PDB file of C-alpha atoms in Angstrom:
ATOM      1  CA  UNK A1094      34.298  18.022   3.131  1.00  0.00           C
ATOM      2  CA  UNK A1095      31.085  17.678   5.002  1.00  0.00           C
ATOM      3  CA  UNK A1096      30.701  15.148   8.218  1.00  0.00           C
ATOM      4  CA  UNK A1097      27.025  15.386   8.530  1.00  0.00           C
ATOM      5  CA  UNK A1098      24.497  14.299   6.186  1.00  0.00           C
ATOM      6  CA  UNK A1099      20.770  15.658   6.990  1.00  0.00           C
ATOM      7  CA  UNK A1100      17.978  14.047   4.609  1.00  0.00           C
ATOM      8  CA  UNK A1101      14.388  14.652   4.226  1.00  0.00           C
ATOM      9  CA  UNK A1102      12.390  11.144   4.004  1.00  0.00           C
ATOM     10  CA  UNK A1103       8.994  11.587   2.469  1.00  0.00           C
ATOM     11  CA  UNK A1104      10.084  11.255  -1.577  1.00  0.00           C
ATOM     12  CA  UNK A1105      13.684  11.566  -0.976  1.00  0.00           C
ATOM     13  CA  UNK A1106      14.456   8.230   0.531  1.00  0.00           C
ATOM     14  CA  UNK A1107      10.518   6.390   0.538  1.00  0.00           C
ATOM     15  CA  UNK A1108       8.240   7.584  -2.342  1.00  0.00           C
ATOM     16  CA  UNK A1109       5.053   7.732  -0.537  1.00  0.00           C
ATOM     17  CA  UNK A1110       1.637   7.452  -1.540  1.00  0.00           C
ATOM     18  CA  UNK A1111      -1.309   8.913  -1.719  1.00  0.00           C
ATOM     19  CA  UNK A1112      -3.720  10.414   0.978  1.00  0.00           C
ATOM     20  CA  UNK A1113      -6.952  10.231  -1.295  1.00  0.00           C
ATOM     21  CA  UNK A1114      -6.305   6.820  -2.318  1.00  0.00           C
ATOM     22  CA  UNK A1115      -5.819   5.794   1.423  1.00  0.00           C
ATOM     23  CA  UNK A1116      -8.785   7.124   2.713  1.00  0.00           C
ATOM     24  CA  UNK A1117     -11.160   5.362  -0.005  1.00  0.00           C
ATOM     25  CA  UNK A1118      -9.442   2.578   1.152  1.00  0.00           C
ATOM     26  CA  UNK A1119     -10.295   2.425   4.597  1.00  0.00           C
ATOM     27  CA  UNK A1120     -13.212   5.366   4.924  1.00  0.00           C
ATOM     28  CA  UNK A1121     -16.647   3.911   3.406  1.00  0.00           C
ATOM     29  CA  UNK A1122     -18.073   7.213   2.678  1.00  0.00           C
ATOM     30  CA  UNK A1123     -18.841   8.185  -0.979  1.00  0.00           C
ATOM     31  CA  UNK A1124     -17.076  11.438  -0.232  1.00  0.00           C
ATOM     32  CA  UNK A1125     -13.849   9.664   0.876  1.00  0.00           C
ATOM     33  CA  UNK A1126     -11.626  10.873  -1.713  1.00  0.00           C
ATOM     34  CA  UNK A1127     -12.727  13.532  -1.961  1.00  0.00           C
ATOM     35  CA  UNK A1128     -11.562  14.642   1.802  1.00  0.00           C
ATOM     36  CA  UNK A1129      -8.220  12.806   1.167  1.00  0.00           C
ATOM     37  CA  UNK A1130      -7.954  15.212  -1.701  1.00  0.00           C
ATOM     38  CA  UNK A1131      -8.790  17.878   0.395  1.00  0.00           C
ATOM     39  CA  UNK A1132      -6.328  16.920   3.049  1.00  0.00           C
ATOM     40  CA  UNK A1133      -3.673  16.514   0.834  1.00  0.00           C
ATOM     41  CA  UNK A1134      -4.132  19.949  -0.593  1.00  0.00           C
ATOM     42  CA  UNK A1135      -3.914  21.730   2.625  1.00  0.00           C
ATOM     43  CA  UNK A1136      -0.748  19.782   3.785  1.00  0.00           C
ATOM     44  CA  UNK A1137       0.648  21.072   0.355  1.00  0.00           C
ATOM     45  CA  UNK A1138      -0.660  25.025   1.305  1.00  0.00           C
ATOM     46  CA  UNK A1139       2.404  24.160   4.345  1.00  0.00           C
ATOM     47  CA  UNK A1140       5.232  24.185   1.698  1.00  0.00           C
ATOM     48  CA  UNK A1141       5.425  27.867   1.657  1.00  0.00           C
ATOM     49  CA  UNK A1142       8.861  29.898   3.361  1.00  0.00           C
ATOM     50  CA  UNK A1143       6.830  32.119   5.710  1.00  0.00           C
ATOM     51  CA  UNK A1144       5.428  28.993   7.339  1.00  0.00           C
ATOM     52  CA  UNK A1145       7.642  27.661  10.769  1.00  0.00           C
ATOM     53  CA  UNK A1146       5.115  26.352  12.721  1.00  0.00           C
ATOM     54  CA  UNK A1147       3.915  22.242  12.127  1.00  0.00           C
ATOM     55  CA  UNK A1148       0.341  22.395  12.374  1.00  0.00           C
ATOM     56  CA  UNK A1149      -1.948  19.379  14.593  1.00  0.00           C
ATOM     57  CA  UNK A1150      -2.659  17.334  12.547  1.00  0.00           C
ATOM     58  CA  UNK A1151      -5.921  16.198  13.939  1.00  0.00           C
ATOM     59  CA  UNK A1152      -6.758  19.719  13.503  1.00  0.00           C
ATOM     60  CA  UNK A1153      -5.952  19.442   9.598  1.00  0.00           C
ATOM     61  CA  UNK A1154      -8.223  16.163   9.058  1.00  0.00           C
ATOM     62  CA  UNK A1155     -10.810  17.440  11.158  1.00  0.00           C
ATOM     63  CA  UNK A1156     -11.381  20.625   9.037  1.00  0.00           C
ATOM     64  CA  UNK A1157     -12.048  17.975   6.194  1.00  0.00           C
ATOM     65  CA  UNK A1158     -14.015  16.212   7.516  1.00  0.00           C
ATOM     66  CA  UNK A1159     -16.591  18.490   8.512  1.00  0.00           C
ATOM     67  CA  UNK A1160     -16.666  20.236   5.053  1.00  0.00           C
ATOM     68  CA  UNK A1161     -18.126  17.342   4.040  1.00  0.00           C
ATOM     69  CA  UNK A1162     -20.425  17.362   7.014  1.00  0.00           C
ATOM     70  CA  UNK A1163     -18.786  13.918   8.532  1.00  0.00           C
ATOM     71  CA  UNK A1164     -17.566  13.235  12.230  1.00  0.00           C
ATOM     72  CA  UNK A1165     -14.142  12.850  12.472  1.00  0.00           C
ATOM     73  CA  UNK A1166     -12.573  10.536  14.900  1.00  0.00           C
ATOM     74  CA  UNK A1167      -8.595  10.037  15.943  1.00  0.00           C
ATOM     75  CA  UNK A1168      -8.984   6.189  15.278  1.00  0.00           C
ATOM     76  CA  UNK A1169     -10.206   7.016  12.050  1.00  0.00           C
ATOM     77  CA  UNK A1170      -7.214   9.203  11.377  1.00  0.00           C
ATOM     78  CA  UNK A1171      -4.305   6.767  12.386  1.00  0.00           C
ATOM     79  CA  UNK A1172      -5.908   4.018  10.616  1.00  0.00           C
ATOM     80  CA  UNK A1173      -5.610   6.364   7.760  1.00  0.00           C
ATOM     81  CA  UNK A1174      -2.351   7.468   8.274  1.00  0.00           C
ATOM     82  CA  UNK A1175      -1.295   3.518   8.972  1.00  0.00           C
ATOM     83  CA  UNK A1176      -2.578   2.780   5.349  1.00  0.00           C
ATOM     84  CA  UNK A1177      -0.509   6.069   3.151  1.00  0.00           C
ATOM     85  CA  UNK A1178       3.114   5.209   5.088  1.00  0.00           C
ATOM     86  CA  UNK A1179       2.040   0.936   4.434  1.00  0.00           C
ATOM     87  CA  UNK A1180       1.633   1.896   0.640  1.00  0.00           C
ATOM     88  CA  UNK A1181       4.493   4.276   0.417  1.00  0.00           C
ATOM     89  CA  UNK A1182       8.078   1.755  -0.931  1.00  0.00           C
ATOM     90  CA  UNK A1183      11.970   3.185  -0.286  1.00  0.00           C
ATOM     91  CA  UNK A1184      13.562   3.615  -3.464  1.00  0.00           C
ATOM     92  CA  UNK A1185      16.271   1.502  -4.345  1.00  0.00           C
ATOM     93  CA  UNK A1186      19.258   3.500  -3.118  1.00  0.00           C
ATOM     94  CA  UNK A1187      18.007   4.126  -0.060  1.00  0.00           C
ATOM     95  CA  UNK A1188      19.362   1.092   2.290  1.00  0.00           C
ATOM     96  CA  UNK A1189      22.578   1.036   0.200  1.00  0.00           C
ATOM     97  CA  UNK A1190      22.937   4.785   0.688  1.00  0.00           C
ATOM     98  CA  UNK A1191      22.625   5.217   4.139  1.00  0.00           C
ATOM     99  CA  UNK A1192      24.526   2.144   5.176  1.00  0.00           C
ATOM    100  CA  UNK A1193      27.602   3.252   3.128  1.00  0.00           C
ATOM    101  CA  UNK A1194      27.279   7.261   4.343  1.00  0.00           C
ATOM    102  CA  UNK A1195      26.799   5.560   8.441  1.00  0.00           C
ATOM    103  CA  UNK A1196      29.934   2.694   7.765  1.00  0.00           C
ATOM    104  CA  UNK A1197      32.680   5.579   6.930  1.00  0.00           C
ATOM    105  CA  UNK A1198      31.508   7.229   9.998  1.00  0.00           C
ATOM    106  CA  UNK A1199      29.267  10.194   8.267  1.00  0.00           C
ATOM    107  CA  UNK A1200      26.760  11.661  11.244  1.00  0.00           C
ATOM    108  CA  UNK A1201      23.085  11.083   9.753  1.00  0.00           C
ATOM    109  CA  UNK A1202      20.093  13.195  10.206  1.00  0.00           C
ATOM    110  CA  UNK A1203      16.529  12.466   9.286  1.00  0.00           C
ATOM    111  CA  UNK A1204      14.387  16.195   9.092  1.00  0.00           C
ATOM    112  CA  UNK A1205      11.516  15.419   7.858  1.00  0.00           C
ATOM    113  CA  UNK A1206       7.433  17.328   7.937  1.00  0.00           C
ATOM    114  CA  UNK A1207       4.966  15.095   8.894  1.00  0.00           C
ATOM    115  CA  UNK A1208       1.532  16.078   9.231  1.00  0.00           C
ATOM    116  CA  UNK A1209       0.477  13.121  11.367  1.00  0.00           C
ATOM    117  CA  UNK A1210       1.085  11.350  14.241  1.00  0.00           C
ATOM    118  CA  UNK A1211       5.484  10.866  15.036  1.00  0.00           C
ATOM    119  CA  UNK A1212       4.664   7.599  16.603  1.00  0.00           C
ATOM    120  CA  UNK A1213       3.246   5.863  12.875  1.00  0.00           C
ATOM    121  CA  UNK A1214       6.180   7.676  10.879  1.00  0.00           C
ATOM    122  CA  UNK A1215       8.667   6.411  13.064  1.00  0.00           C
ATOM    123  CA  UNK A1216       6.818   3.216  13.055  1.00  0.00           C
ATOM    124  CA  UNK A1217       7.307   3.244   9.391  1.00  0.00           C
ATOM    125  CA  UNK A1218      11.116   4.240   9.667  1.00  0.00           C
ATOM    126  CA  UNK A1219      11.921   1.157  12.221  1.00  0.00           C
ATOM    127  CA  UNK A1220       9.386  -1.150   9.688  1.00  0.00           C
ATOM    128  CA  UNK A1221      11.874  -0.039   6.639  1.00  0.00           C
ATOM    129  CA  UNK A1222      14.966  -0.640   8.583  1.00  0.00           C
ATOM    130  CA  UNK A1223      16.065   2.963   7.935  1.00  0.00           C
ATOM    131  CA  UNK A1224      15.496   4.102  12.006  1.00  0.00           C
ATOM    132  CA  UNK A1225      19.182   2.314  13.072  1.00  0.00           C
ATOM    133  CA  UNK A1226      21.508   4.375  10.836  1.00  0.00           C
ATOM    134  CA  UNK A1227      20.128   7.331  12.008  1.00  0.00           C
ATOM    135  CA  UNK A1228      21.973   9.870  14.453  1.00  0.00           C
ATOM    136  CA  UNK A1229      19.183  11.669  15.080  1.00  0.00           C
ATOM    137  CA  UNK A1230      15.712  11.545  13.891  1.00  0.00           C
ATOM    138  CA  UNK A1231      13.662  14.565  14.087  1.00  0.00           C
ATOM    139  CA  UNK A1232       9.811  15.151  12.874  1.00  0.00           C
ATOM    140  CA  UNK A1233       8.139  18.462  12.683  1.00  0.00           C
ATOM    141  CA  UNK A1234       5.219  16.883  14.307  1.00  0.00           C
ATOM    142  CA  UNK A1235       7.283  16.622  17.465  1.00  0.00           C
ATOM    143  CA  UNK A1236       9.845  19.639  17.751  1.00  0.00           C
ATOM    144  CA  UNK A1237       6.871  21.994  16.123  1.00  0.00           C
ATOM    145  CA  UNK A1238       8.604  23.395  13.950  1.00  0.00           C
ATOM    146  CA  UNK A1239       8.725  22.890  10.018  1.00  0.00           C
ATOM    147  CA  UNK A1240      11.182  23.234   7.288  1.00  0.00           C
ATOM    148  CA  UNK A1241      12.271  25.602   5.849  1.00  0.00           C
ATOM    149  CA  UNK A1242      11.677  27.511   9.304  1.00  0.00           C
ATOM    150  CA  UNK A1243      15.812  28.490  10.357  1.00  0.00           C
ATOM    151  CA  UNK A1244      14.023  26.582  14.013  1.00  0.00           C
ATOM    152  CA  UNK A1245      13.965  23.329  12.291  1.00  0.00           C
ATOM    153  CA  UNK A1246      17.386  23.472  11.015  1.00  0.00           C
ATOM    154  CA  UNK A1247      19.307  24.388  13.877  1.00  0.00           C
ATOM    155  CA  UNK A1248      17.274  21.778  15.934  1.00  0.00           C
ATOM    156  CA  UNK A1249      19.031  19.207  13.675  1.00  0.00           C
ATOM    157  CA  UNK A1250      22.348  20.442  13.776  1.00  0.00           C
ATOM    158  CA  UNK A1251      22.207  21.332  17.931  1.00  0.00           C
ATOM    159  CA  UNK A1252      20.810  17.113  18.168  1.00  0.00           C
ATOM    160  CA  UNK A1253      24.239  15.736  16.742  1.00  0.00           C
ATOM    161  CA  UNK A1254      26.533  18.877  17.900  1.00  0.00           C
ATOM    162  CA  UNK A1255      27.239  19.467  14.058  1.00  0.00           C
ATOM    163  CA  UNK A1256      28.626  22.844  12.458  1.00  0.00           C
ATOM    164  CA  UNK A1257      26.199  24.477   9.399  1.00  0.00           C
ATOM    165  CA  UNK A1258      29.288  24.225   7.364  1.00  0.00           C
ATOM    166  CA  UNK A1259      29.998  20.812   7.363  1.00  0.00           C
ATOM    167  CA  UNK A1260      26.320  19.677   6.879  1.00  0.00           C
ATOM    168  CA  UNK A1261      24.639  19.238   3.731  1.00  0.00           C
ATOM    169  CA  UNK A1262      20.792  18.431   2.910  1.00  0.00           C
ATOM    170  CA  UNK A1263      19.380  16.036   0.765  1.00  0.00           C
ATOM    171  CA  UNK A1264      15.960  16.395  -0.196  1.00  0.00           C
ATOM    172  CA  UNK A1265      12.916  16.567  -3.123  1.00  0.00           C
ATOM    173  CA  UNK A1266      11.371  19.963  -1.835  1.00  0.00           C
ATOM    174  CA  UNK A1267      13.333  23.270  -3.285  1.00  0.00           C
ATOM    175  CA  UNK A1268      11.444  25.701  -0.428  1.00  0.00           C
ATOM    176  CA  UNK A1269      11.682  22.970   2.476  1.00  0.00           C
ATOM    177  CA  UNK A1270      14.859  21.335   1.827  1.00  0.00           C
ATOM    178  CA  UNK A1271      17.038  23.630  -0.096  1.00  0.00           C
ATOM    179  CA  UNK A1272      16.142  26.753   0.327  1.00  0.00           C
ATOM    180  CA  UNK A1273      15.229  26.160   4.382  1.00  0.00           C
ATOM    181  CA  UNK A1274      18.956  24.841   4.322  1.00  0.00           C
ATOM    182  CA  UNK A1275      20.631  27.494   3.089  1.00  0.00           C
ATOM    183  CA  UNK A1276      18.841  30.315   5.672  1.00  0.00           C
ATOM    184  CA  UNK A1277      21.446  28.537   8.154  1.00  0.00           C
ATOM    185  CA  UNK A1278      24.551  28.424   5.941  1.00  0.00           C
ATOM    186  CA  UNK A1279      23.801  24.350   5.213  1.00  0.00           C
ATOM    187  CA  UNK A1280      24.878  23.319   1.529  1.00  0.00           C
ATOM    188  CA  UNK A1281      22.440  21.789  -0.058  1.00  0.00           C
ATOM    189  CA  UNK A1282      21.613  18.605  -2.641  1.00  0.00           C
ATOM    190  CA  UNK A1283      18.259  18.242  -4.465  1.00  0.00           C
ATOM    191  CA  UNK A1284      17.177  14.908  -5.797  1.00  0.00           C
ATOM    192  CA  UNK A1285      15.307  15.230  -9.024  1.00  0.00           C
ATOM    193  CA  UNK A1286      14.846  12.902 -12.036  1.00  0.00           C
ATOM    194  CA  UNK A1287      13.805  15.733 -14.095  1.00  0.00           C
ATOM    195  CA  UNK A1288      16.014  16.865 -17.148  1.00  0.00           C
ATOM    196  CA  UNK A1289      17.295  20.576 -16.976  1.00  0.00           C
ATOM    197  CA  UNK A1290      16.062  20.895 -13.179  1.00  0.00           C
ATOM    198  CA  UNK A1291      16.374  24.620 -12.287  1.00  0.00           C
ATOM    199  CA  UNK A1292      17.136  24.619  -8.527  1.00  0.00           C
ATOM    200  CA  UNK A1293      19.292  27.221  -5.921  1.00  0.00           C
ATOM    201  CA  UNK A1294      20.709  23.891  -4.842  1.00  0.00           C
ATOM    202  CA  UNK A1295      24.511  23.979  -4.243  1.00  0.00           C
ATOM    203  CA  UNK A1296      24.208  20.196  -6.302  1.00  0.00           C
ATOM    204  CA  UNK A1297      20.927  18.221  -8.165  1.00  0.00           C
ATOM    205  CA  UNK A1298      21.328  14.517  -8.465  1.00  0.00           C
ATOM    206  CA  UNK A1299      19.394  11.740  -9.685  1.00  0.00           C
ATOM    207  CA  UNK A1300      18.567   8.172  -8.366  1.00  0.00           C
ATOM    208  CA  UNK A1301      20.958   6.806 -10.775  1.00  0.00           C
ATOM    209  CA  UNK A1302      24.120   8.805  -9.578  1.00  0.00           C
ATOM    210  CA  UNK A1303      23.174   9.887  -5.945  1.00  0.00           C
ATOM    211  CA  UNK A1304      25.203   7.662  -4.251  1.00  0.00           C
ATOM    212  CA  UNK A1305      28.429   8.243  -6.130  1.00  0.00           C
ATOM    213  CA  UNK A1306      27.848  11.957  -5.562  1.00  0.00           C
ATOM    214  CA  UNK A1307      27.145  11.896  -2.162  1.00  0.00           C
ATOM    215  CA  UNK A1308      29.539   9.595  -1.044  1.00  0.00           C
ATOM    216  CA  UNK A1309      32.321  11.488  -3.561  1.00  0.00           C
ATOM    217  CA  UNK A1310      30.645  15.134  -1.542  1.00  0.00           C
ATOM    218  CA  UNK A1311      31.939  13.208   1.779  1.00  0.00           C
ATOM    219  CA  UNK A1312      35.455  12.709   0.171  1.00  0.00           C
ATOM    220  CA  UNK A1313      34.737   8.564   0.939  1.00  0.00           C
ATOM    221  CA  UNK A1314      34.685   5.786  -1.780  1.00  0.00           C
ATOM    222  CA  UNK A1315      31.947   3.396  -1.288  1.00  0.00           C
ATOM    223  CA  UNK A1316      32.502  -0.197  -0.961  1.00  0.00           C
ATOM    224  CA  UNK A1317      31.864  -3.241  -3.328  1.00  0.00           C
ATOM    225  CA  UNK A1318      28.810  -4.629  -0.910  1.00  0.00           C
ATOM    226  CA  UNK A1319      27.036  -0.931  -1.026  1.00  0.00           C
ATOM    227  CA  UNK A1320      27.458  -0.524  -4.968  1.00  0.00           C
ATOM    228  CA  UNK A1321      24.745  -3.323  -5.592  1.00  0.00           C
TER     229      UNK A1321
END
């Protein structure tokens, strides 16, 4: 049914960590968490539908910084940004997942918001092995645009030459992933662990059963050596 699988990465296929506890790590500054808080609350101000545009991130720390009346510095920020993908860990599925969808020929596309620099996340994608089953790999920090903007979407689908009705998204975020999605006629699957998850997704599946589903939603049967 669909030939094109488009995923989201932060907390759908790596559960990443935490922006705070990063910046105490590397920042000696009694206020460290404390702007690693703050960061991490205006990256989550993003996840609303009116907003297309992928903000600098420099700008972002920056701001943080100086309401806490400390210089900011680029090196400081990719140092930070080196630490939160380093502590981040894929979740089990993930490898097993991707290399069955990519062996039976499914086109894969990673859509992802990053508020940092492209070059560490795809650093992080290559380090995690993910980067090679990809078709395409696109990050708002680089095309501009975020999900759930209708931009970011048909950037993906343009990349691999793929039709809204074949594609579906995977993803954690129901404004970013599902309901950006659907503005462009993409089906949609969220991935939540939750009982009795309320969602406009077209499917919700869990860690346990996501790769039966979405392999079963690309009318393949996985393999022995991808059902470990």
């Amino acid at each position: 049914m669909y030939d094109t699988v488009i995923f989201d990465y932060g907390n759908t296929l790596c559960e990443m960590g935490s922006l705070s506890g990063s910046l105490k790590a590397i920042l000696k500054s009694q206020h460290a968490e404390k702007i690693g808080d703050l960061i991490e609350r205006s990256i989550q101000e993003l996840y609303i539908p009116e907003q297309v545009e992928q903000p600098n991130w420099i700008d972002v720390w920056q701001k943080a910084f100086h309401e806490y009346k400390l210089e900011f510095d680029k090196s400081i920020g990719l140092k930070h940004l080196n630490h939160f993908v380093d502590s981040g860990r894929l979740y089990q599925y993930s490898i097993p997942l991707l290399e069955a969808l990519h062996n039976q020929g499914t086109k894969l596309i990673l859509l992802s918001n990053v508020t940092g620099s492209t070059e560490v996340f795809q650093r992080d994608l290559i380090n995690r092995g993910l980067a090679k089953y990809f078709d395409s790999i696109i990050w708002s920090s680089e095309i501009g645009y975020r999900k759930p903007s209708r931009q970011a979407f048909e950037i993906a689908l343009e990349s691999v030459g793929s039709l809204a009705k074949n594609s579906i998204m995977v993803g954690d975020s129901e404004i970013a992933d599902i309901r950006g999605a659907q503005l462009v006629g993409i089906s949609t699957v969220l991935i939540s662990d939750l009982k009795n998850t309320e969602s406009r997704a077209s499917h919700v599946v869990n860690q346990a059963n996501i790769l039966d589903q979405l392999i079963r939603l690309t009318h393949m049967s996985p393999s022995p050596v991808n059902r470990q």
